[in-house]
Structure formats: structure tokens, C-alpha cells
Short mmCIF file of N, CA and C in Angstrom, two decimals:
data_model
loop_
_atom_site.label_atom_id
_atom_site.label_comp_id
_atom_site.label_asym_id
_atom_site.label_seq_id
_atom_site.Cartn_x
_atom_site.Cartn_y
_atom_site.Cartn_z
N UNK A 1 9.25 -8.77 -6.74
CA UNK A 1 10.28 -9.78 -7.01
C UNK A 1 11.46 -9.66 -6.03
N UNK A 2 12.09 -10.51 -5.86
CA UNK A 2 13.13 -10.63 -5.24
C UNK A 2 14.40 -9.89 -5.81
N UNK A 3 14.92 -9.23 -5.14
CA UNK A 3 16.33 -8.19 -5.51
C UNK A 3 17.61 -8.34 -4.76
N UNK A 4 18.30 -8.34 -5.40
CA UNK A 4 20.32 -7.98 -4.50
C UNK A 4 19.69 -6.56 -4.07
N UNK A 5 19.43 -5.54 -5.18
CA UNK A 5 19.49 -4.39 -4.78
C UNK A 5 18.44 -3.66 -4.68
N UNK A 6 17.49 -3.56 -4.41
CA UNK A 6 15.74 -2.54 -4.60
C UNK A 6 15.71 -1.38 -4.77
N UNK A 7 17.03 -0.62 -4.75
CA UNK A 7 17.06 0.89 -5.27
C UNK A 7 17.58 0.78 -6.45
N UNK A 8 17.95 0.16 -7.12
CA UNK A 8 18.88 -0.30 -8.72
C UNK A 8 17.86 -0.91 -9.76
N UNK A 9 16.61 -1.82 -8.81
CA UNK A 9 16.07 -2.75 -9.58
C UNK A 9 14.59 -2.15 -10.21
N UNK A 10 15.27 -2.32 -11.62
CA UNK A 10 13.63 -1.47 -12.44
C UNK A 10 12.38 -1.13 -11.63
N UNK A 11 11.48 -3.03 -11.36
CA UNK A 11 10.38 -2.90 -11.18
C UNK A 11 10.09 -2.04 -9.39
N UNK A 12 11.41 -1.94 -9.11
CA UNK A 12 11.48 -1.09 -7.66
C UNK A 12 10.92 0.63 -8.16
N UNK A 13 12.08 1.21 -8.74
CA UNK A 13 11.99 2.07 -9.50
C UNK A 13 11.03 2.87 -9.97
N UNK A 14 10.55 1.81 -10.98
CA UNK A 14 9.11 2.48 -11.36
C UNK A 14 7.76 2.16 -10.13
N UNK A 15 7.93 1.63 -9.31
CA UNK A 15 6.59 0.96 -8.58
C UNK A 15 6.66 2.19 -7.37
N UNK A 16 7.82 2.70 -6.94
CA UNK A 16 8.10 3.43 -5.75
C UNK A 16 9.03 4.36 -5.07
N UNK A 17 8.11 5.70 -4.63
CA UNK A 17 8.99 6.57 -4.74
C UNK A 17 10.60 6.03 -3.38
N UNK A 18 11.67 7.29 -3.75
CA UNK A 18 13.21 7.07 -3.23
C UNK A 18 12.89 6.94 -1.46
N UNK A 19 11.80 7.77 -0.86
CA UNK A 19 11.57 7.53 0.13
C UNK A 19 10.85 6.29 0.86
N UNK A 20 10.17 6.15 0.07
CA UNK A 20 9.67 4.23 -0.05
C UNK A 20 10.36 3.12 0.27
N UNK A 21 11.01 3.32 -1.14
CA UNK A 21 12.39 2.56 -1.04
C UNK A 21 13.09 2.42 0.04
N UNK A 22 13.99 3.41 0.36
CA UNK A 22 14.41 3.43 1.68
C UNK A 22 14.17 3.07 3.36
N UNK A 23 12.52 3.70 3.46
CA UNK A 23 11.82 2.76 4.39
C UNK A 23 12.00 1.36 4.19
N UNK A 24 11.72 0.59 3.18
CA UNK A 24 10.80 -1.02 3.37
C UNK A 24 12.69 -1.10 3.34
N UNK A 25 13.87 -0.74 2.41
CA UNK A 25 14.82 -1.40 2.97
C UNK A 25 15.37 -1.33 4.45
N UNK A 26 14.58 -0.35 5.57
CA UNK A 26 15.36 -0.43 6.77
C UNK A 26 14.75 -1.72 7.32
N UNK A 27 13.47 -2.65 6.71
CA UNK A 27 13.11 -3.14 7.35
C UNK A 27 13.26 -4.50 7.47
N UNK A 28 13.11 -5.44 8.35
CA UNK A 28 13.84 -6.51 8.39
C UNK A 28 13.29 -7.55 7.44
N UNK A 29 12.23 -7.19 6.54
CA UNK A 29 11.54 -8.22 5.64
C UNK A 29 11.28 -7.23 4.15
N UNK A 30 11.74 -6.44 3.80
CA UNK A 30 11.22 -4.97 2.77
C UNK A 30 10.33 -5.30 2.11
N UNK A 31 10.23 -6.83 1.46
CA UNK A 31 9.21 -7.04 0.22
C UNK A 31 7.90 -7.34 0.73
N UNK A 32 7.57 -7.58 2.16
CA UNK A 32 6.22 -7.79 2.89
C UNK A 32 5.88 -6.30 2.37
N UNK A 33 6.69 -5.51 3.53
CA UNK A 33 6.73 -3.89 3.22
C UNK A 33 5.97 -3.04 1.75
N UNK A 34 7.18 -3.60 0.84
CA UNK A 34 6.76 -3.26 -0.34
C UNK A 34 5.22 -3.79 -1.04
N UNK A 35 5.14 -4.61 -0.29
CA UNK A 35 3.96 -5.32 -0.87
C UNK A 35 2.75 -4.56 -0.39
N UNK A 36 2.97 -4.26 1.04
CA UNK A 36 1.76 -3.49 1.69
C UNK A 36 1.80 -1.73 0.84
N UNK A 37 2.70 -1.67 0.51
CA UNK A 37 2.52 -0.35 0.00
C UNK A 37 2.12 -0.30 -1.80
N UNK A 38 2.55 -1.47 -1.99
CA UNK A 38 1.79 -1.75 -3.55
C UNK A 38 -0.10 -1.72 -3.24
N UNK A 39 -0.19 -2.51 -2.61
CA UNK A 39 -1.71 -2.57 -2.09
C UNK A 39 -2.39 -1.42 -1.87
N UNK A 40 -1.68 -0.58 -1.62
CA UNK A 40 -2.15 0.65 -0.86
C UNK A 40 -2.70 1.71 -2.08
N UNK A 41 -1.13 1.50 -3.11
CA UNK A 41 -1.38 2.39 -4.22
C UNK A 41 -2.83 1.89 -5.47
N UNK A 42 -2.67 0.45 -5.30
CA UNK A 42 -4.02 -0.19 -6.01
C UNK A 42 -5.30 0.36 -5.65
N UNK A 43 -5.45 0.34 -4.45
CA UNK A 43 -6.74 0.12 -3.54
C UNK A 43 -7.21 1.63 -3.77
N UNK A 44 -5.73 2.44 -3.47
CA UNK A 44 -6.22 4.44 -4.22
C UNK A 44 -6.92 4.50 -5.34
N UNK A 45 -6.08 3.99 -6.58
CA UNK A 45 -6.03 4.19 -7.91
C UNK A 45 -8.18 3.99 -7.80
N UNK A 46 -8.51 2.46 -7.26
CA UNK A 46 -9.19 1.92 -7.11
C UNK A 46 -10.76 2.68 -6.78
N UNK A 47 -10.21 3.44 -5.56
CA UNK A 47 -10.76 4.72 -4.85
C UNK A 47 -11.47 5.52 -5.74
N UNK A 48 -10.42 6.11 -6.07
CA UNK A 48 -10.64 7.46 -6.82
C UNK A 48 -9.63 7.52 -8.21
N UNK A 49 -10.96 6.87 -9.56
CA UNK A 49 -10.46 6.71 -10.51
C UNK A 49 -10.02 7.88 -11.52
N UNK A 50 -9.74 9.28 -10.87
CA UNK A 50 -8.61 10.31 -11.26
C UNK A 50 -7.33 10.34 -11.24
N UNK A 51 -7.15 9.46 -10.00
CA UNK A 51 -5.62 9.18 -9.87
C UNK A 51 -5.70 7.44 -10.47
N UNK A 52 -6.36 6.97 -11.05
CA UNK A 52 -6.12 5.65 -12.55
C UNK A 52 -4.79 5.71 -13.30
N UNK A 53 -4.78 6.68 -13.64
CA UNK A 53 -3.44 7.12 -15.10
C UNK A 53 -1.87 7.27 -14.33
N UNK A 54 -2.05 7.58 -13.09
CA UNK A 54 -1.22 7.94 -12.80
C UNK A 54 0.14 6.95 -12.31
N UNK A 55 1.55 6.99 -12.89
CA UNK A 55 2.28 6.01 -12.13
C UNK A 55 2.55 5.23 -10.86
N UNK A 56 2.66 4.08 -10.42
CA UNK A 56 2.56 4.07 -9.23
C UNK A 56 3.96 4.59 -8.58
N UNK A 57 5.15 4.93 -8.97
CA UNK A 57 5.74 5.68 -8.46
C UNK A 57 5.45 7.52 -8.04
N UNK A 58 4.27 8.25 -8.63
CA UNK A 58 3.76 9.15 -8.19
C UNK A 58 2.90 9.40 -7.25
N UNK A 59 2.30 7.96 -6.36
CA UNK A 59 2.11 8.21 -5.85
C UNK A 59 2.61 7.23 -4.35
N UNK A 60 2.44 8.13 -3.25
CA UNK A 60 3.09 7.92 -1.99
C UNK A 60 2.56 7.89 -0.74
N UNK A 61 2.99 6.63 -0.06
CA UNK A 61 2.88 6.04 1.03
C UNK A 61 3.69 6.74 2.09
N UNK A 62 2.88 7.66 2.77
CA UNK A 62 3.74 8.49 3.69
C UNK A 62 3.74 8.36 5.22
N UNK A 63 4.33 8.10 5.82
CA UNK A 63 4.61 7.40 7.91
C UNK A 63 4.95 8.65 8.06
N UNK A 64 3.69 9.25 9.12
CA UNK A 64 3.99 10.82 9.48
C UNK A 64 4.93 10.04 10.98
N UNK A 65 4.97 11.01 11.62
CA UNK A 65 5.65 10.68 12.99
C UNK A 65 4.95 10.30 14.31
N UNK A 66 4.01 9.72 13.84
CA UNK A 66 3.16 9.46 15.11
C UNK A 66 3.10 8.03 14.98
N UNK A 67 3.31 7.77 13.54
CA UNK A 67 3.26 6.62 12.87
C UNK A 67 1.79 6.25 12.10
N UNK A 68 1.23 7.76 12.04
CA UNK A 68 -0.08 7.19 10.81
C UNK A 68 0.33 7.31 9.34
N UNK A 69 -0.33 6.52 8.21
CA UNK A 69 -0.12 6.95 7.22
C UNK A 69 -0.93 7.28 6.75
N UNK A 70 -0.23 8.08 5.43
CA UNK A 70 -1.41 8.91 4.55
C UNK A 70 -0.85 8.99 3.16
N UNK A 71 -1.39 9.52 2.07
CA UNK A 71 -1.28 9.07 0.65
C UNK A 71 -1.30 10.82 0.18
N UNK A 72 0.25 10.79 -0.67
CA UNK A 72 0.55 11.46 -1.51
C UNK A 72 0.91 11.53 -3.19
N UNK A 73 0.47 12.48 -3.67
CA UNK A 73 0.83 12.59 -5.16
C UNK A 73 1.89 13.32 -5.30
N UNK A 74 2.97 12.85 -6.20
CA UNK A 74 3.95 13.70 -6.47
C UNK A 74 3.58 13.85 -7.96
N UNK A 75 4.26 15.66 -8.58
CA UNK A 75 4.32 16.45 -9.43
C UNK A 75 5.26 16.57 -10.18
N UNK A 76 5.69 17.15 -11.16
CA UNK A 76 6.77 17.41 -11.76
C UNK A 76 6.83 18.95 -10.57
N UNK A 77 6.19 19.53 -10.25
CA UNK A 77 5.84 20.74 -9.60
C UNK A 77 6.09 20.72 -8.10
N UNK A 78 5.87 19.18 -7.42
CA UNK A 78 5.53 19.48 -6.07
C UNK A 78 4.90 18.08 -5.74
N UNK A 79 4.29 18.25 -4.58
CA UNK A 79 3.56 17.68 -4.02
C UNK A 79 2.73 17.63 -3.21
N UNK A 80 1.50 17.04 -2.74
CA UNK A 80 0.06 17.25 -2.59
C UNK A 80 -0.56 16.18 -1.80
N UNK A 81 -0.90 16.27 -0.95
CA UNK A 81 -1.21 15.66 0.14
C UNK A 81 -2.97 15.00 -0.69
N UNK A 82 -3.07 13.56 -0.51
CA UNK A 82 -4.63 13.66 -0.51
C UNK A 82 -5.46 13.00 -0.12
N UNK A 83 -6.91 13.49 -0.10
CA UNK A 83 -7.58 13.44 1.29
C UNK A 83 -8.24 11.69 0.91
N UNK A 84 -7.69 11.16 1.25
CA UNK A 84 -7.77 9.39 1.39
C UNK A 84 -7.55 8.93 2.98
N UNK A 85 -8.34 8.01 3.14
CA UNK A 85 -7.58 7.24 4.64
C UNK A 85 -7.07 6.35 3.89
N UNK A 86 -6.09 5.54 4.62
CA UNK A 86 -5.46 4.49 4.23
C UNK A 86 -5.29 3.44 5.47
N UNK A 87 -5.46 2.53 5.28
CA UNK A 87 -4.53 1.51 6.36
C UNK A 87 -4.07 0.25 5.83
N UNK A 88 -3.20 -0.22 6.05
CA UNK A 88 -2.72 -1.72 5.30
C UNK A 88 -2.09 -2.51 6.32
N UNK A 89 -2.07 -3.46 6.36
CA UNK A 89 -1.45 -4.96 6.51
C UNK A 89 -0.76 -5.89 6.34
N UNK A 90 0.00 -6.44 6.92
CA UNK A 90 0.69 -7.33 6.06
C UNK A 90 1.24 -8.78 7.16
N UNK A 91 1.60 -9.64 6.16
CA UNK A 91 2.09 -11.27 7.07
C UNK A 91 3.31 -11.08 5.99
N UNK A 92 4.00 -12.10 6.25
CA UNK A 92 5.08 -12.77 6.09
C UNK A 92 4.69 -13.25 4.14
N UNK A 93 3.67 -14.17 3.91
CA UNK A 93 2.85 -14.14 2.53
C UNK A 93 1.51 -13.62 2.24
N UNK A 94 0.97 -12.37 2.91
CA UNK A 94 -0.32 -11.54 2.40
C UNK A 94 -0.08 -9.93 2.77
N UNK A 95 -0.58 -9.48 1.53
CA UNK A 95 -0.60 -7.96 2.14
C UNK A 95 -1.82 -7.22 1.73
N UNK A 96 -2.37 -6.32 2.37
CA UNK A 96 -3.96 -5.75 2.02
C UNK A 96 -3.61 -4.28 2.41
N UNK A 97 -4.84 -3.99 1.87
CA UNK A 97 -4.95 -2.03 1.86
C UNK A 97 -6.57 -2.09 2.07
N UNK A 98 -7.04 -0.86 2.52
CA UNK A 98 -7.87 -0.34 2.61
C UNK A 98 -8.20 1.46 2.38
N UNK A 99 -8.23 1.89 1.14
CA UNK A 99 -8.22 3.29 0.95
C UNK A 99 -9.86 3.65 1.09
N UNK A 100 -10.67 4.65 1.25
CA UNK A 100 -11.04 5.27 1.28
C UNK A 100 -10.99 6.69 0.51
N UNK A 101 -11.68 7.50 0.22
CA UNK A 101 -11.70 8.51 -0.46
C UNK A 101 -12.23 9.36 0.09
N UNK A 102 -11.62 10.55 0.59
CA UNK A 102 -11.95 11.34 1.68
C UNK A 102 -11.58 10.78 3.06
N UNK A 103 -11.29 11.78 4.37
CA UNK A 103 -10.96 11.39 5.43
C UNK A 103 -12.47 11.04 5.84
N UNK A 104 -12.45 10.07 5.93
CA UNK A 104 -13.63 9.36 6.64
C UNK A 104 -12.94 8.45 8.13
N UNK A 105 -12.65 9.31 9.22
CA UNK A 105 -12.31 8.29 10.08
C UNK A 105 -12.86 7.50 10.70
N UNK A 106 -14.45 7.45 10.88
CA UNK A 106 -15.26 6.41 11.57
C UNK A 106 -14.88 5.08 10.38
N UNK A 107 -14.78 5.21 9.63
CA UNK A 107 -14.24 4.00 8.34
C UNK A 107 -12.61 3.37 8.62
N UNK A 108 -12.12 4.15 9.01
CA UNK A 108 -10.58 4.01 9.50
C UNK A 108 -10.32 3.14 10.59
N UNK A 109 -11.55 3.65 11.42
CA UNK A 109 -11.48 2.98 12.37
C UNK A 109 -12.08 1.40 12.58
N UNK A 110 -12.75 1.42 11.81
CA UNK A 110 -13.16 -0.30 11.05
C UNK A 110 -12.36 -0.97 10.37
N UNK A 111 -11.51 -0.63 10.00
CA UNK A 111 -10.74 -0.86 8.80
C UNK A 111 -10.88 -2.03 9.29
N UNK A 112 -9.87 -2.52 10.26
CA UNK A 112 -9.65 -3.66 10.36
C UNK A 112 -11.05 -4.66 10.24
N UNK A 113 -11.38 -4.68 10.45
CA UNK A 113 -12.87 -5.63 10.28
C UNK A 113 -12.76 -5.76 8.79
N UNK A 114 -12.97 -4.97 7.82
CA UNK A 114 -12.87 -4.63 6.69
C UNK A 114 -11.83 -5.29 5.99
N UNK A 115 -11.09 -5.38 6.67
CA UNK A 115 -9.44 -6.30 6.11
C UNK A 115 -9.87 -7.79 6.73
N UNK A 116 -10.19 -7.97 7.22
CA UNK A 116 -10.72 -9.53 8.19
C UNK A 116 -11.66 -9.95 7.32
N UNK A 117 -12.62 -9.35 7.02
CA UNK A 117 -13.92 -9.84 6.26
C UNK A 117 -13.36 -9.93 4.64
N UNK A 118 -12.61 -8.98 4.32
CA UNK A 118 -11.94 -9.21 2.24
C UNK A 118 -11.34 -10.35 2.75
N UNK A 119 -10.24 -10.64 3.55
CA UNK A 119 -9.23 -11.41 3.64
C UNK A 119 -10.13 -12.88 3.82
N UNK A 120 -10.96 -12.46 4.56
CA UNK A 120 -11.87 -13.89 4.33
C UNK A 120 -12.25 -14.40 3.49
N UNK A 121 -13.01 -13.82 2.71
CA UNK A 121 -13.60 -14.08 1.69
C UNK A 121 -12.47 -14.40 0.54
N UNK A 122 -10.98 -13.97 0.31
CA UNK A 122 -9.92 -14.34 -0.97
C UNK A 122 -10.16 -15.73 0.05
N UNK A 123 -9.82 -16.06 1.15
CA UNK A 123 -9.25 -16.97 1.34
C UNK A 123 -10.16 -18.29 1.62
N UNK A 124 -11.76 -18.17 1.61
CA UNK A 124 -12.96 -19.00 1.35
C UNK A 124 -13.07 -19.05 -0.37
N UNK A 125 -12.42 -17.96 -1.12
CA UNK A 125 -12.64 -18.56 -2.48
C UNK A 125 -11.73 -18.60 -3.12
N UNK A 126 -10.67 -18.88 -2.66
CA UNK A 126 -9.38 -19.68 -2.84
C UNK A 126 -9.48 -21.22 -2.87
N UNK A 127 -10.07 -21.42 -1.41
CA UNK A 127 -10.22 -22.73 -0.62
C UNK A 127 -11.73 -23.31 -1.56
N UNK A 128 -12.40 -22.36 -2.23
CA UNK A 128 -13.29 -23.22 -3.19
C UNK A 128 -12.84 -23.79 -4.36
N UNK A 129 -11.58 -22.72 -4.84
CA UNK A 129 -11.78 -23.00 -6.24
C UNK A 129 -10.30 -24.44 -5.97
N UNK A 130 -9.43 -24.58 -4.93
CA UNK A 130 -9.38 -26.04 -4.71
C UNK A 130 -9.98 -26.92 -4.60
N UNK A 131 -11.27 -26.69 -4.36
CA UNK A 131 -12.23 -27.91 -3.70
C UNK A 131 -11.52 -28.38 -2.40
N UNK A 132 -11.34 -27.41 -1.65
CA UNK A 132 -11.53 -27.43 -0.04
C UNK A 132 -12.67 -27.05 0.82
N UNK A 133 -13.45 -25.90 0.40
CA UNK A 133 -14.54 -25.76 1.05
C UNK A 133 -15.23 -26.49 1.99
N UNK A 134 -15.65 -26.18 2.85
CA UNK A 134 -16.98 -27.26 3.52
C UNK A 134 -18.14 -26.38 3.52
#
């Protein structure tokens, strides 16, 4: 949703950790941002239905310094790196994820195809259930 403030605003709050937050607000559009990192946490949960229960503020969308990302769980204890690829996407109105379970990088490295071919297909059965199709 749209916010004055995204560190104040509930569904911010509960959806994403303080470091999150802070990223998508340096950025010049945050809710694309936020959106790609909602996707991200779905597509996990999705993955690997152990982390199902878990809040989506526990778990985290992390930009190492090279600029890859990778997916963390936070603890009351700590935190824990885990072994997922991730990659996501985003426009101006769409955002996608692609998790994996386990580092599988020959998969990583497809991703994109993988995001081209889902994205096709929402958007061929989108365009059906208008009765646009050809």
C-alpha cells in the first residue's frame, strides 16, 4: 500500500525486516522494491514449506556487496543464512521472484528465462480470462 511513512506503517512492519525497510526507502520507487522483496519471501515460504509458519518479517532479503542476493532467517537468537538462490524482478507495475531451495546455480543462472516464461504465461492468462487471447 501506499505510505507517508514505511517505517511507521503496520503492514511495512510486519511484512519487513528494519534493514529492508531502509533499503527500498533509499530507492527512488520503494514500493516496486518492496514488492520484489514480498515476492521473494512468497516464492521461499513456497520453496521450502518449513519456513511456511514463519513471519514474513523473519525472513530476509539480503544485497551482499557485490550486489547478489540471498535469503535470511532471523531468530529471537540470531540469524542464519539459508541455502536458497534467489533472484527477482521488478517494473514500475510487476514484480517476480524466483527461489530455489538449495544453491543450485546452474538454475540461477536461468532464472531469467524462468521469470520470462511465468511472466508469460500470468500475462496470456490474464489476456484470456478478458477475452483477449488470439
Amino acid at each position: 500500500p501506499k505510505a507517508e511513512d514505511y517505517r511507521g506503517h503496520e503492514f511495512y512492519k510486519a511484512s519487513f525486516t528494519p534493514d529492508e525497510i531502509s533499503y527500498c526507502c533509499r530507492q527512488a520507487d520503494p514500493r516496486a522494491h518492496f514488492a520484489a522483496r514480498w515476492c521473494a519471501k512468497e516464492a521461499l515460504k513456497k520453496s521450502d514449506s518449513a519456513l511456511m509458519a514463519e513471519p514474513m518479517s523473519s525472513l530476509e532479503v539480503v544485497r551482499t556487496d557485490s550486489g547478489r542476493l540471498s535469503l535470511r532467517l532471523l531468530t529471537p537468537t540470531g540469524s542464519r543464512d539459508l541455502p536458497h538462490s534467489v533472484s527477482v524482478s521488478h517494473t514500475d507495475a510487476l514484480a517476480a521472484a524466483v527461489v530455489v531451495a538449495g544453491p543450485a546455480a546452474w538454475v540461477m543462472r536461468w532464472s531469467w528465462l524462468l521469470l520470462i516464461l511465468g511472466l508469460a504465461a500470468a500475462v496470456t492468462a490474464g489476456l484470456a480470462l478478458l477475452g483477449r487471447s488470439g
